[in-house]
Amino acid sequence: MKKVIYLVFSFSLIVGLGGCGVGKYKTVPKPIKTTFTAVQIETLIEDDALNVRAIEIMDTTGLVYLTSNGQFGMYFNKNAAVTDQVKSVFPITVKHDTITPNFRALAVTKNRAFGVSIASPALVFNLDVDLHKNTVVYQENHEKAFYDSMEFWNDSEGIAIGDPTDDCLSIIITRDRGKTWTKLSCDVLPKAKAGEAAFAASDTNIAIVGDKTWVATGGKASRILYSPDKGNTWEVFETPIIQGLETTGIYSIDFYDENNGFAVGGDYTKADDNVANKIKTTDGGKTWQLMADGSGPGYRSCVQYVPNSNAQQLVVIGFKGIDYSSDAGNTWTHLSDDGYYTLRFIDETTAYAAGNKKISKLTFK
């Protein structure tokens, strides 16, 4: 029989075991950990058909992921209080009519999960382990539709961003726990520059701290859209990152707190180039400065601050490997050639990473 026989276990029950919180956990005052010199890599899931750019942590329960071929999967920690019956449900193939969605973005709230597919029609799914409850809560039919990233401010309010279909970035927002989504008018958004879009590389184009939101664009122009009030008003800031081609710009952004942020990218077609591909802000995104210009990692698709590191420790990953900085991005140590697309920290020394053909657990030492 099909796996649906087990689907009496709702996603809300599974998430409720760990309670995935929305928002930053990084500013809890703790001593800064010893700097890292190595990373231990444990492959958790390996499959030639696996291509993952969207992952989220479920606290003590484990990991949620979406794939480019429409699969909704979960990896459970050894100590997760779930039965083998529940574990056997995953991965689930999500479909809408005859469409198998190519997922690049995922968001998890206290008891819900949402995924957004790329290309037209753009589809936002309310995800559930019950296949009959995997419903489309937003659909956009436009030849230019292409959504890249999704995040939530809290359990009720969330945002997804995508490439322009008119003369501004595409931004959709929910205020009712994901039941309905509304696209913002270009009248309330900064006008996009020619060739400005965003990259669906790691689901890290959006950074949120409290009510404040930063959105990174890329392409022929690469800037930061900023909202101080959960998407009600917007302004835009210039950056010095490499730009000018469709493949250049910011691929990932993270904020440690409301002042300190870091963004990485470059040009994935020239992945070894490390000029003007790492930038930092200390004033909430208003101004940015180039970091380690001409040294350190080249193109990377994801950056994350190490939790409780006082905005000093960073890890970046890409298909060329894993790199680490202990001094806010001034200098870098190459830890591994093992390639990934995206990364999320579990705690100060442990993270999940996902990419082409694998999902792994990284332990930094």
Coordinates of C-alpha atoms in Angstrom, one line a residue:
M1 CA 0.0 0.0 0.0
K2 CA 1.0 3.6 -0.4
K3 CA 2.6 5.5 2.4
V4 CA -0.6 7.5 3.0
I5 CA -1.7 4.7 5.4
Y6 CA 0.6 6.3 8.0
L7 CA -0.5 9.9 7.5
V8 CA -2.5 10.2 10.6
F9 CA 0.7 11.7 12.0
S10 CA 0.3 15.4 11.1
F11 CA 3.3 17.6 10.4
S12 CA 2.2 19.8 13.4
L13 CA 2.6 16.8 15.7
I14 CA 6.0 16.0 14.4
V15 CA 7.2 19.6 14.6
G16 CA 5.7 20.0 18.0
L17 CA 8.1 17.4 19.3
G18 CA 10.9 19.8 18.7
G19 CA 9.2 23.1 18.3
C20 CA 11.1 24.8 15.5
G21 CA 11.3 28.5 16.6
V22 CA 11.0 31.3 14.1
G23 CA 13.6 34.1 14.3
K24 CA 17.2 34.4 15.6
Y25 CA 18.7 32.3 18.3
K26 CA 22.1 33.7 17.9
T27 CA 22.2 36.6 20.4
V28 CA 21.9 34.6 23.6
P29 CA 25.0 35.7 25.6
K30 CA 27.4 32.9 26.0
P31 CA 31.2 32.7 25.9
I32 CA 32.7 32.7 22.4
K33 CA 33.7 29.2 21.5
T34 CA 37.3 28.2 20.6
T35 CA 38.1 28.9 17.0
F36 CA 37.7 26.0 14.6
T37 CA 40.6 24.3 12.6
A38 CA 38.8 21.3 11.1
V39 CA 35.4 19.9 10.2
Q40 CA 34.1 16.3 10.6
I41 CA 31.6 15.3 7.9
E42 CA 29.1 12.6 8.4
T43 CA 26.9 11.8 5.4
L44 CA 23.3 11.2 6.5
I45 CA 21.4 10.8 3.2
E46 CA 23.0 9.9 -0.1
D47 CA 21.2 9.5 -3.4
D48 CA 22.2 10.2 -7.0
A49 CA 18.8 11.8 -7.6
L50 CA 19.1 14.1 -4.6
N51 CA 19.4 17.9 -5.2
V52 CA 18.7 20.0 -2.1
R53 CA 18.9 23.8 -1.7
A54 CA 16.2 24.2 1.0
I55 CA 16.6 22.9 4.5
E56 CA 15.4 24.0 8.0
I57 CA 16.1 22.8 11.5
M58 CA 13.4 21.4 13.8
D59 CA 15.3 21.9 17.0
T60 CA 15.8 18.6 18.7
T61 CA 13.7 16.6 16.2
G62 CA 15.9 16.9 13.2
L63 CA 15.9 18.3 9.7
V64 CA 13.2 19.2 7.1
Y65 CA 14.2 19.4 3.4
L66 CA 12.8 19.9 0.0
T67 CA 14.3 18.8 -3.3
S68 CA 14.4 19.9 -6.9
N69 CA 12.3 16.9 -7.9
G70 CA 9.3 17.7 -5.6
Q71 CA 10.3 15.6 -2.6
F72 CA 9.4 16.7 1.0
G73 CA 11.8 14.9 3.3
M74 CA 12.7 14.7 7.0
Y75 CA 15.8 13.4 8.8
F76 CA 15.2 12.5 12.5
N77 CA 17.9 12.8 15.1
K78 CA 18.7 9.5 16.9
N79 CA 17.0 10.8 20.1
A80 CA 13.9 12.1 18.3
A81 CA 10.7 10.8 19.9
V82 CA 9.1 9.5 16.8
T83 CA 8.3 6.0 15.7
D84 CA 9.8 4.0 12.8
Q85 CA 6.4 4.1 11.3
V86 CA 6.5 7.9 11.1
K87 CA 10.1 7.8 9.8
S88 CA 9.1 5.5 7.0
V89 CA 6.7 8.0 5.5
F90 CA 9.5 10.2 4.2
P91 CA 10.4 11.3 1.6
I92 CA 7.0 12.2 0.2
T93 CA 6.6 13.3 -3.4
V94 CA 4.5 16.5 -3.7
K95 CA 2.5 17.2 -6.8
H96 CA 0.0 19.7 -8.0
D97 CA -2.1 18.3 -10.9
T98 CA 0.5 17.1 -13.3
I99 CA 3.2 19.4 -12.0
T100 CA 6.1 18.1 -9.9
P101 CA 7.5 21.3 -8.2
N102 CA 11.2 22.2 -8.3
F103 CA 11.6 23.4 -4.7
R104 CA 14.3 25.9 -3.8
A105 CA 12.7 27.5 -0.7
L106 CA 11.3 26.3 2.6
A107 CA 10.0 27.8 5.8
V108 CA 9.0 26.1 9.0
T109 CA 6.9 27.7 11.8
K110 CA 5.8 26.2 15.1
N111 CA 3.4 23.7 13.5
R112 CA 3.5 24.3 9.8
A113 CA 5.8 24.0 6.8
F114 CA 5.7 25.9 3.5
G115 CA 7.6 25.4 0.3
V116 CA 7.7 27.5 -2.9
S117 CA 8.6 26.2 -6.3
I118 CA 10.6 28.0 -9.0
A119 CA 9.3 29.0 -12.5
S120 CA 5.8 29.4 -13.7
P121 CA 3.3 28.6 -12.3
A122 CA 4.9 29.7 -9.0
L123 CA 3.3 27.6 -6.3
V124 CA 3.4 28.0 -2.5
F125 CA 2.5 24.7 -0.8
N126 CA 1.2 24.2 2.7
L127 CA 3.1 21.0 3.4
D128 CA 1.8 18.1 5.4
V129 CA 2.7 14.4 5.8
D130 CA -0.9 13.7 4.7
L131 CA -0.7 13.9 0.9
H132 CA -4.3 15.1 0.7
K133 CA -3.4 18.1 2.9
N134 CA -0.5 19.3 0.7
T135 CA -2.4 22.2 -0.6
V136 CA -1.4 25.1 -2.9
V137 CA -2.1 28.3 -1.0
Y138 CA -0.7 30.7 -3.6
Q139 CA -0.3 30.4 -7.4
E140 CA 1.2 33.0 -9.7
N141 CA 1.0 32.5 -13.5
H142 CA 3.5 34.7 -15.2
E143 CA 6.2 33.8 -17.7
K144 CA 8.8 35.7 -15.6
A145 CA 7.7 34.2 -12.2
F146 CA 10.7 32.7 -10.3
Y147 CA 10.7 32.6 -6.5
D148 CA 14.0 32.2 -4.7
S149 CA 13.6 32.3 -0.9
M150 CA 11.1 32.2 2.0
E151 CA 11.2 33.1 5.7
F152 CA 8.8 33.9 8.6
W153 CA 8.9 36.7 11.1
N154 CA 6.7 34.7 13.5
D155 CA 4.1 31.9 13.4
S156 CA 1.6 34.1 11.6
E157 CA 3.6 36.4 9.2
G158 CA 5.9 35.3 6.5
I159 CA 7.6 36.5 3.3
A160 CA 8.8 35.0 0.0
I161 CA 10.9 36.8 -2.7
G162 CA 11.5 36.3 -6.3
D163 CA 12.7 37.8 -9.6
P164 CA 10.9 40.8 -11.0
T165 CA 7.8 40.3 -13.2
D166 CA 7.2 44.0 -13.5
D167 CA 9.7 46.8 -12.5
C168 CA 10.3 45.6 -8.9
L169 CA 11.3 42.5 -7.1
S170 CA 8.5 40.0 -6.5
I171 CA 7.5 39.9 -2.9
I172 CA 4.6 38.0 -1.4
I173 CA 3.5 38.2 2.2
T174 CA 1.2 36.3 4.5
R175 CA -0.3 37.6 7.7
D176 CA -2.6 34.7 8.5
R177 CA -0.3 31.7 9.2
G178 CA 0.2 31.0 5.6
K179 CA -3.4 30.5 4.6
T180 CA -3.3 33.4 2.0
W181 CA -0.5 35.3 0.4
T182 CA -0.6 38.7 -1.2
K183 CA 1.9 40.1 -3.7
L184 CA 3.2 43.6 -2.9
S185 CA 2.6 46.3 -5.4
C186 CA 5.6 47.9 -7.1
D187 CA 4.2 51.2 -5.8
V188 CA 5.5 50.3 -2.3
L189 CA 8.8 48.7 -3.4
P190 CA 12.1 50.1 -4.7
K191 CA 12.3 50.0 -8.5
A192 CA 14.5 47.2 -9.8
K193 CA 17.5 48.1 -11.9
A194 CA 18.0 46.5 -15.4
G195 CA 19.0 42.9 -15.0
E196 CA 18.5 42.9 -11.2
A197 CA 17.0 39.6 -9.8
A198 CA 17.8 37.1 -7.1
F199 CA 19.4 33.6 -6.9
A200 CA 17.7 30.4 -5.9
A201 CA 21.0 28.9 -4.7
S202 CA 20.5 28.2 -1.0
D203 CA 17.3 29.8 0.3
T204 CA 19.3 32.4 2.1
N205 CA 18.4 35.6 0.2
I206 CA 16.3 36.8 3.2
A207 CA 17.6 37.7 6.7
I208 CA 15.3 38.5 9.6
V209 CA 16.0 39.9 13.1
G210 CA 12.9 40.8 15.0
D211 CA 10.7 42.9 12.7
K212 CA 13.7 43.9 10.5
T213 CA 14.2 42.3 7.1
W214 CA 17.0 42.3 4.6
V215 CA 16.6 40.9 1.1
A216 CA 19.7 40.4 -1.2
T217 CA 19.4 40.8 -4.9
G218 CA 21.9 39.8 -7.6
G219 CA 22.6 39.7 -11.3
K220 CA 23.5 42.8 -13.2
A221 CA 22.7 44.8 -10.1
S222 CA 23.2 43.5 -6.6
R223 CA 21.6 45.5 -3.7
I224 CA 19.9 45.1 -0.3
L225 CA 16.2 45.8 0.1
Y226 CA 15.5 46.7 3.7
S227 CA 12.2 46.8 5.7
P228 CA 12.1 47.9 9.4
D229 CA 8.5 46.8 9.9
K230 CA 7.9 43.3 8.6
G231 CA 7.5 44.3 4.9
N232 CA 5.2 47.3 5.3
T233 CA 7.7 49.8 4.1
W234 CA 10.9 49.4 2.1
E235 CA 14.2 51.2 1.1
V236 CA 17.2 50.0 -0.8
F237 CA 21.0 50.1 -0.2
E238 CA 23.8 49.8 -2.6
T239 CA 26.6 47.2 -2.2
P240 CA 30.2 47.0 -3.5
I241 CA 29.9 43.3 -4.3
I242 CA 30.8 42.1 -7.8
Q243 CA 27.9 42.7 -10.2
G244 CA 27.2 43.5 -13.9
L245 CA 26.5 40.1 -15.3
E246 CA 23.5 37.7 -14.9
T247 CA 25.7 35.3 -12.8
T248 CA 27.3 37.9 -10.5
G249 CA 26.2 39.3 -7.1
I250 CA 25.0 38.3 -3.7
Y251 CA 23.9 34.7 -3.4
S252 CA 23.4 34.6 0.4
I253 CA 23.0 36.9 3.3
D254 CA 22.9 36.5 7.1
F255 CA 22.5 38.8 10.1
Y256 CA 23.8 38.1 13.5
D257 CA 21.8 40.9 15.1
E258 CA 20.2 44.1 13.9
N259 CA 23.5 45.7 13.1
N260 CA 26.0 43.0 12.0
G261 CA 25.5 41.3 8.7
F262 CA 27.5 39.4 6.1
A263 CA 26.8 38.5 2.4
V264 CA 28.7 36.3 0.0
G265 CA 28.5 35.4 -3.7
G266 CA 30.6 36.1 -6.7
D267 CA 30.2 34.5 -10.1
Y268 CA 29.5 30.7 -10.0
T269 CA 30.9 30.4 -13.6
K270 CA 34.2 31.7 -12.2
A271 CA 34.1 29.9 -8.9
D272 CA 37.7 30.4 -7.9
D273 CA 37.6 34.2 -8.3
N274 CA 37.7 35.8 -4.8
V275 CA 37.6 39.5 -5.7
A276 CA 34.7 41.6 -4.4
N277 CA 32.6 38.5 -3.4
K278 CA 32.4 38.9 0.4
I279 CA 30.9 42.0 2.1
K280 CA 30.1 43.1 5.7
T281 CA 27.9 45.7 7.4
T282 CA 28.0 46.9 11.0
D283 CA 25.2 49.5 10.6
G284 CA 22.2 47.4 9.8
G285 CA 22.9 47.2 6.1
K286 CA 23.0 50.9 5.2
T287 CA 26.7 50.6 4.2
W288 CA 28.8 47.6 3.2
Q289 CA 32.6 47.0 2.9
L290 CA 34.5 44.4 1.0
M291 CA 36.2 41.8 3.1
A292 CA 39.2 39.6 2.4
D293 CA 39.2 41.1 -1.1
G294 CA 41.4 38.9 -3.3
S295 CA 41.9 36.3 -0.6
G296 CA 39.9 33.6 1.0
P297 CA 37.1 31.7 -0.6
G298 CA 35.8 32.4 -4.1
Y299 CA 32.2 31.9 -5.1
R300 CA 30.1 30.6 -2.2
S301 CA 26.3 30.0 -2.2
C302 CA 25.6 30.2 1.6
V303 CA 26.9 32.1 4.6
Q304 CA 25.8 31.6 8.2
Y305 CA 27.1 33.1 11.5
V306 CA 28.2 30.6 14.1
P307 CA 25.6 30.9 16.9
N308 CA 26.8 32.8 20.1
S309 CA 30.0 34.0 18.4
N310 CA 29.5 37.7 19.0
A311 CA 29.3 38.3 15.2
Q312 CA 32.9 37.1 14.8
Q313 CA 32.6 33.6 13.4
L314 CA 31.3 32.7 10.0
V315 CA 31.0 29.6 7.8
V316 CA 30.5 29.8 4.1
I317 CA 29.9 26.8 1.7
G318 CA 29.5 26.2 -1.9
F319 CA 30.2 23.5 -4.5
K320 CA 33.9 24.3 -4.0
G321 CA 33.9 23.5 -0.3
I322 CA 33.7 24.8 3.2
D323 CA 35.5 27.9 4.7
Y324 CA 35.6 29.5 8.1
S325 CA 36.4 32.9 9.6
S326 CA 37.0 33.6 13.2
D327 CA 37.5 37.4 12.8
A328 CA 34.3 38.6 11.2
G329 CA 35.4 37.8 7.7
N330 CA 38.8 39.5 7.6
T331 CA 40.7 36.2 7.2
W332 CA 39.6 32.7 6.2
T333 CA 40.5 29.0 6.7
H334 CA 39.6 26.5 4.0
L335 CA 38.3 23.4 6.0
S336 CA 37.1 21.1 3.3
D337 CA 36.7 20.6 -0.5
D338 CA 33.4 18.8 0.1
G339 CA 30.8 20.7 -1.8
Y340 CA 27.3 21.8 -0.7
Y341 CA 24.7 24.4 -1.5
T342 CA 23.2 25.3 1.8
L343 CA 23.8 25.2 5.6
R344 CA 22.0 25.6 8.9
F345 CA 23.5 25.5 12.4
I346 CA 22.1 23.3 15.1
D347 CA 24.3 24.7 17.8
E348 CA 27.7 26.4 18.2
T349 CA 29.7 23.5 16.7
T350 CA 27.2 21.5 14.6
A351 CA 25.3 22.1 11.4
Y352 CA 23.4 20.4 8.6
A353 CA 24.5 20.9 5.0
A354 CA 22.8 19.8 1.8
G355 CA 23.6 19.9 -1.8
N356 CA 24.0 17.7 -4.8
K357 CA 23.4 14.0 -4.0
K358 CA 23.8 14.3 -0.2
I359 CA 22.8 15.7 3.1
S360 CA 25.4 15.8 5.8
K361 CA 26.1 16.6 9.4
L362 CA 29.0 18.9 10.0
T363 CA 30.9 19.0 13.3
F364 CA 33.4 21.8 13.6
K365 CA 36.4 21.3 15.8

